[in-house]
């Protein structure tokens, strides 16, 4: 398995977030991004997870709720990648994939766009 400290991985996630166009980040609302070492044992190869209510599903009732949560998982990403460059690319894909869920884009469409 490729070695990378949690701090290094968190920096890659931050860099991937910085590459999201500002016109999209301005539209993001009530969402927080976290890095965790491992996902649930039920899905040990999960690279990222979006938990919340997509922007497209929010209505007048949406107020006073906890932020949506995007979690990027370090362990599975490092296990599947062979080089630092692979980790950079995979992290960016995962961050975009999970942010797309925040915007209401489903997995089928993301796979078609190359962010599967």
PDB file of C-alpha atoms in Angstrom:
ATOM      1  CA  UNK A   1       0.000   0.000   0.000  1.00  0.00           C
ATOM      2  CA  UNK A   2       1.167   3.495  -0.801  1.00  0.00           C
ATOM      3  CA  UNK A   3       2.232   5.500   2.257  1.00  0.00           C
ATOM      4  CA  UNK A   4       0.956   9.028   2.854  1.00  0.00           C
ATOM      5  CA  UNK A   5       0.320  10.810   6.120  1.00  0.00           C
ATOM      6  CA  UNK A   6      -3.137  11.987   6.990  1.00  0.00           C
ATOM      7  CA  UNK A   7      -1.892  15.583   6.794  1.00  0.00           C
ATOM      8  CA  UNK A   8      -0.566  15.033   3.261  1.00  0.00           C
ATOM      9  CA  UNK A   9      -3.852  13.443   2.205  1.00  0.00           C
ATOM     10  CA  UNK A  10      -5.876  16.267   3.772  1.00  0.00           C
ATOM     11  CA  UNK A  11      -3.767  18.722   1.778  1.00  0.00           C
ATOM     12  CA  UNK A  12      -4.615  16.844  -1.453  1.00  0.00           C
ATOM     13  CA  UNK A  13      -8.317  17.056  -0.578  1.00  0.00           C
ATOM     14  CA  UNK A  14      -7.942  20.796   0.103  1.00  0.00           C
ATOM     15  CA  UNK A  15      -6.162  21.256  -3.228  1.00  0.00           C
ATOM     16  CA  UNK A  16      -8.926  19.356  -5.028  1.00  0.00           C
ATOM     17  CA  UNK A  17     -11.497  21.629  -3.377  1.00  0.00           C
ATOM     18  CA  UNK A  18      -9.487  24.673  -4.458  1.00  0.00           C
ATOM     19  CA  UNK A  19      -9.722  23.495  -8.080  1.00  0.00           C
ATOM     20  CA  UNK A  20     -13.522  23.534  -8.033  1.00  0.00           C
ATOM     21  CA  UNK A  21     -14.566  26.584 -10.082  1.00  0.00           C
ATOM     22  CA  UNK A  22     -15.568  29.536  -7.871  1.00  0.00           C
ATOM     23  CA  UNK A  23     -18.915  29.850  -9.637  1.00  0.00           C
ATOM     24  CA  UNK A  24     -19.759  26.374  -8.285  1.00  0.00           C
ATOM     25  CA  UNK A  25     -18.326  26.785  -4.803  1.00  0.00           C
ATOM     26  CA  UNK A  26     -20.419  29.941  -4.387  1.00  0.00           C
ATOM     27  CA  UNK A  27     -23.518  27.804  -4.960  1.00  0.00           C
ATOM     28  CA  UNK A  28     -22.573  25.194  -2.363  1.00  0.00           C
ATOM     29  CA  UNK A  29     -24.668  25.664   0.741  1.00  0.00           C
ATOM     30  CA  UNK A  30     -24.475  24.185   4.235  1.00  0.00           C
ATOM     31  CA  UNK A  31     -21.934  21.472   3.460  1.00  0.00           C
ATOM     32  CA  UNK A  32     -18.747  20.416   5.261  1.00  0.00           C
ATOM     33  CA  UNK A  33     -15.910  18.240   3.948  1.00  0.00           C
ATOM     34  CA  UNK A  34     -14.053  15.774   6.156  1.00  0.00           C
ATOM     35  CA  UNK A  35     -11.211  13.287   5.766  1.00  0.00           C
ATOM     36  CA  UNK A  36     -11.438   9.951   7.562  1.00  0.00           C
ATOM     37  CA  UNK A  37      -9.029   7.054   7.496  1.00  0.00           C
ATOM     38  CA  UNK A  38     -11.517   4.256   6.778  1.00  0.00           C
ATOM     39  CA  UNK A  39     -15.161   3.880   5.771  1.00  0.00           C
ATOM     40  CA  UNK A  40     -17.631   1.578   7.473  1.00  0.00           C
ATOM     41  CA  UNK A  41     -16.654  -2.116   7.443  1.00  0.00           C
ATOM     42  CA  UNK A  42     -19.835  -2.662   5.415  1.00  0.00           C
ATOM     43  CA  UNK A  43     -18.177  -0.952   2.419  1.00  0.00           C
ATOM     44  CA  UNK A  44     -14.395  -1.073   2.981  1.00  0.00           C
ATOM     45  CA  UNK A  45     -13.469   0.170  -0.501  1.00  0.00           C
ATOM     46  CA  UNK A  46     -15.661   3.279  -0.432  1.00  0.00           C
ATOM     47  CA  UNK A  47     -13.608   6.318  -1.487  1.00  0.00           C
ATOM     48  CA  UNK A  48     -16.081   9.029  -0.562  1.00  0.00           C
ATOM     49  CA  UNK A  49     -19.540   9.551   0.852  1.00  0.00           C
ATOM     50  CA  UNK A  50     -22.115  12.321   0.605  1.00  0.00           C
ATOM     51  CA  UNK A  51     -24.665  12.503   3.409  1.00  0.00           C
ATOM     52  CA  UNK A  52     -27.331  15.154   3.345  1.00  0.00           C
ATOM     53  CA  UNK A  53     -30.049  16.748   1.291  1.00  0.00           C
ATOM     54  CA  UNK A  54     -28.998  17.696  -2.244  1.00  0.00           C
ATOM     55  CA  UNK A  55     -29.625  21.279  -3.282  1.00  0.00           C
ATOM     56  CA  UNK A  56     -32.182  20.057  -5.823  1.00  0.00           C
ATOM     57  CA  UNK A  57     -34.280  18.421  -3.064  1.00  0.00           C
ATOM     58  CA  UNK A  58     -34.339  21.345  -0.646  1.00  0.00           C
ATOM     59  CA  UNK A  59     -37.518  23.281  -0.232  1.00  0.00           C
ATOM     60  CA  UNK A  60     -39.014  25.849   2.056  1.00  0.00           C
ATOM     61  CA  UNK A  61     -38.798  23.331   4.905  1.00  0.00           C
ATOM     62  CA  UNK A  62     -34.983  23.337   4.709  1.00  0.00           C
ATOM     63  CA  UNK A  63     -33.834  25.515   7.598  1.00  0.00           C
ATOM     64  CA  UNK A  64     -31.911  25.006  10.792  1.00  0.00           C
ATOM     65  CA  UNK A  65     -30.484  21.626   9.769  1.00  0.00           C
ATOM     66  CA  UNK A  66     -26.979  20.339  10.325  1.00  0.00           C
ATOM     67  CA  UNK A  67     -24.620  20.743   7.353  1.00  0.00           C
ATOM     68  CA  UNK A  68     -24.449  18.095   4.680  1.00  0.00           C
ATOM     69  CA  UNK A  69     -21.341  15.977   5.119  1.00  0.00           C
ATOM     70  CA  UNK A  70     -18.846  14.918   2.474  1.00  0.00           C
ATOM     71  CA  UNK A  71     -16.287  12.411   3.698  1.00  0.00           C
ATOM     72  CA  UNK A  72     -13.210  11.402   1.717  1.00  0.00           C
ATOM     73  CA  UNK A  73     -11.550   8.156   2.851  1.00  0.00           C
ATOM     74  CA  UNK A  74      -7.757   7.923   2.890  1.00  0.00           C
ATOM     75  CA  UNK A  75      -7.246   4.162   3.338  1.00  0.00           C
ATOM     76  CA  UNK A  76      -9.144   2.830   0.317  1.00  0.00           C
ATOM     77  CA  UNK A  77      -7.690   5.564  -1.898  1.00  0.00           C
ATOM     78  CA  UNK A  78      -4.128   4.704  -0.913  1.00  0.00           C
ATOM     79  CA  UNK A  79      -4.773   0.956  -1.340  1.00  0.00           C
ATOM     80  CA  UNK A  80      -6.049   1.369  -4.888  1.00  0.00           C
ATOM     81  CA  UNK A  81      -3.355   3.790  -6.110  1.00  0.00           C
ATOM     82  CA  UNK A  82       0.171   2.946  -7.176  1.00  0.00           C
ATOM     83  CA  UNK A  83       1.734   6.405  -7.114  1.00  0.00           C
ATOM     84  CA  UNK A  84       1.295   9.846  -5.606  1.00  0.00           C
ATOM     85  CA  UNK A  85       0.072  11.073  -8.990  1.00  0.00           C
ATOM     86  CA  UNK A  86      -2.637   8.386  -8.919  1.00  0.00           C
ATOM     87  CA  UNK A  87      -3.685   9.555  -5.439  1.00  0.00           C
ATOM     88  CA  UNK A  88      -3.886  13.181  -6.627  1.00  0.00           C
ATOM     89  CA  UNK A  89      -6.057  12.194  -9.610  1.00  0.00           C
ATOM     90  CA  UNK A  90      -8.294   9.821  -7.644  1.00  0.00           C
ATOM     91  CA  UNK A  91      -8.759  12.312  -4.824  1.00  0.00           C
ATOM     92  CA  UNK A  92      -9.834  14.996  -7.275  1.00  0.00           C
ATOM     93  CA  UNK A  93     -12.293  12.625  -8.964  1.00  0.00           C
ATOM     94  CA  UNK A  94     -13.728  11.590  -5.590  1.00  0.00           C
ATOM     95  CA  UNK A  95     -14.098  15.178  -4.357  1.00  0.00           C
ATOM     96  CA  UNK A  96     -15.865  16.218  -7.585  1.00  0.00           C
ATOM     97  CA  UNK A  97     -18.062  13.098  -7.415  1.00  0.00           C
ATOM     98  CA  UNK A  98     -19.240  13.838  -3.872  1.00  0.00           C
ATOM     99  CA  UNK A  99     -19.764  17.549  -4.538  1.00  0.00           C
ATOM    100  CA  UNK A 100     -21.835  16.590  -7.569  1.00  0.00           C
ATOM    101  CA  UNK A 101     -24.131  14.626  -5.241  1.00  0.00           C
ATOM    102  CA  UNK A 102     -24.560  17.849  -3.230  1.00  0.00           C
ATOM    103  CA  UNK A 103     -25.813  19.410  -6.476  1.00  0.00           C
ATOM    104  CA  UNK A 104     -28.214  16.499  -7.035  1.00  0.00           C
ATOM    105  CA  UNK A 105     -26.281  14.635  -9.740  1.00  0.00           C
ATOM    106  CA  UNK A 106     -26.707  10.853  -9.440  1.00  0.00           C
ATOM    107  CA  UNK A 107     -24.131   8.086  -9.863  1.00  0.00           C
ATOM    108  CA  UNK A 108     -25.368   7.089 -13.322  1.00  0.00           C
ATOM    109  CA  UNK A 109     -24.773  10.588 -14.702  1.00  0.00           C
ATOM    110  CA  UNK A 110     -21.410  10.870 -12.910  1.00  0.00           C
ATOM    111  CA  UNK A 111     -20.248   7.596 -14.448  1.00  0.00           C
ATOM    112  CA  UNK A 112     -21.280   8.863 -17.884  1.00  0.00           C
ATOM    113  CA  UNK A 113     -19.239  12.019 -17.267  1.00  0.00           C
ATOM    114  CA  UNK A 114     -16.158  10.019 -16.192  1.00  0.00           C
ATOM    115  CA  UNK A 115     -16.443  10.694 -12.457  1.00  0.00           C
ATOM    116  CA  UNK A 116     -17.473   7.166 -11.465  1.00  0.00           C
TER     117      UNK A 116
END
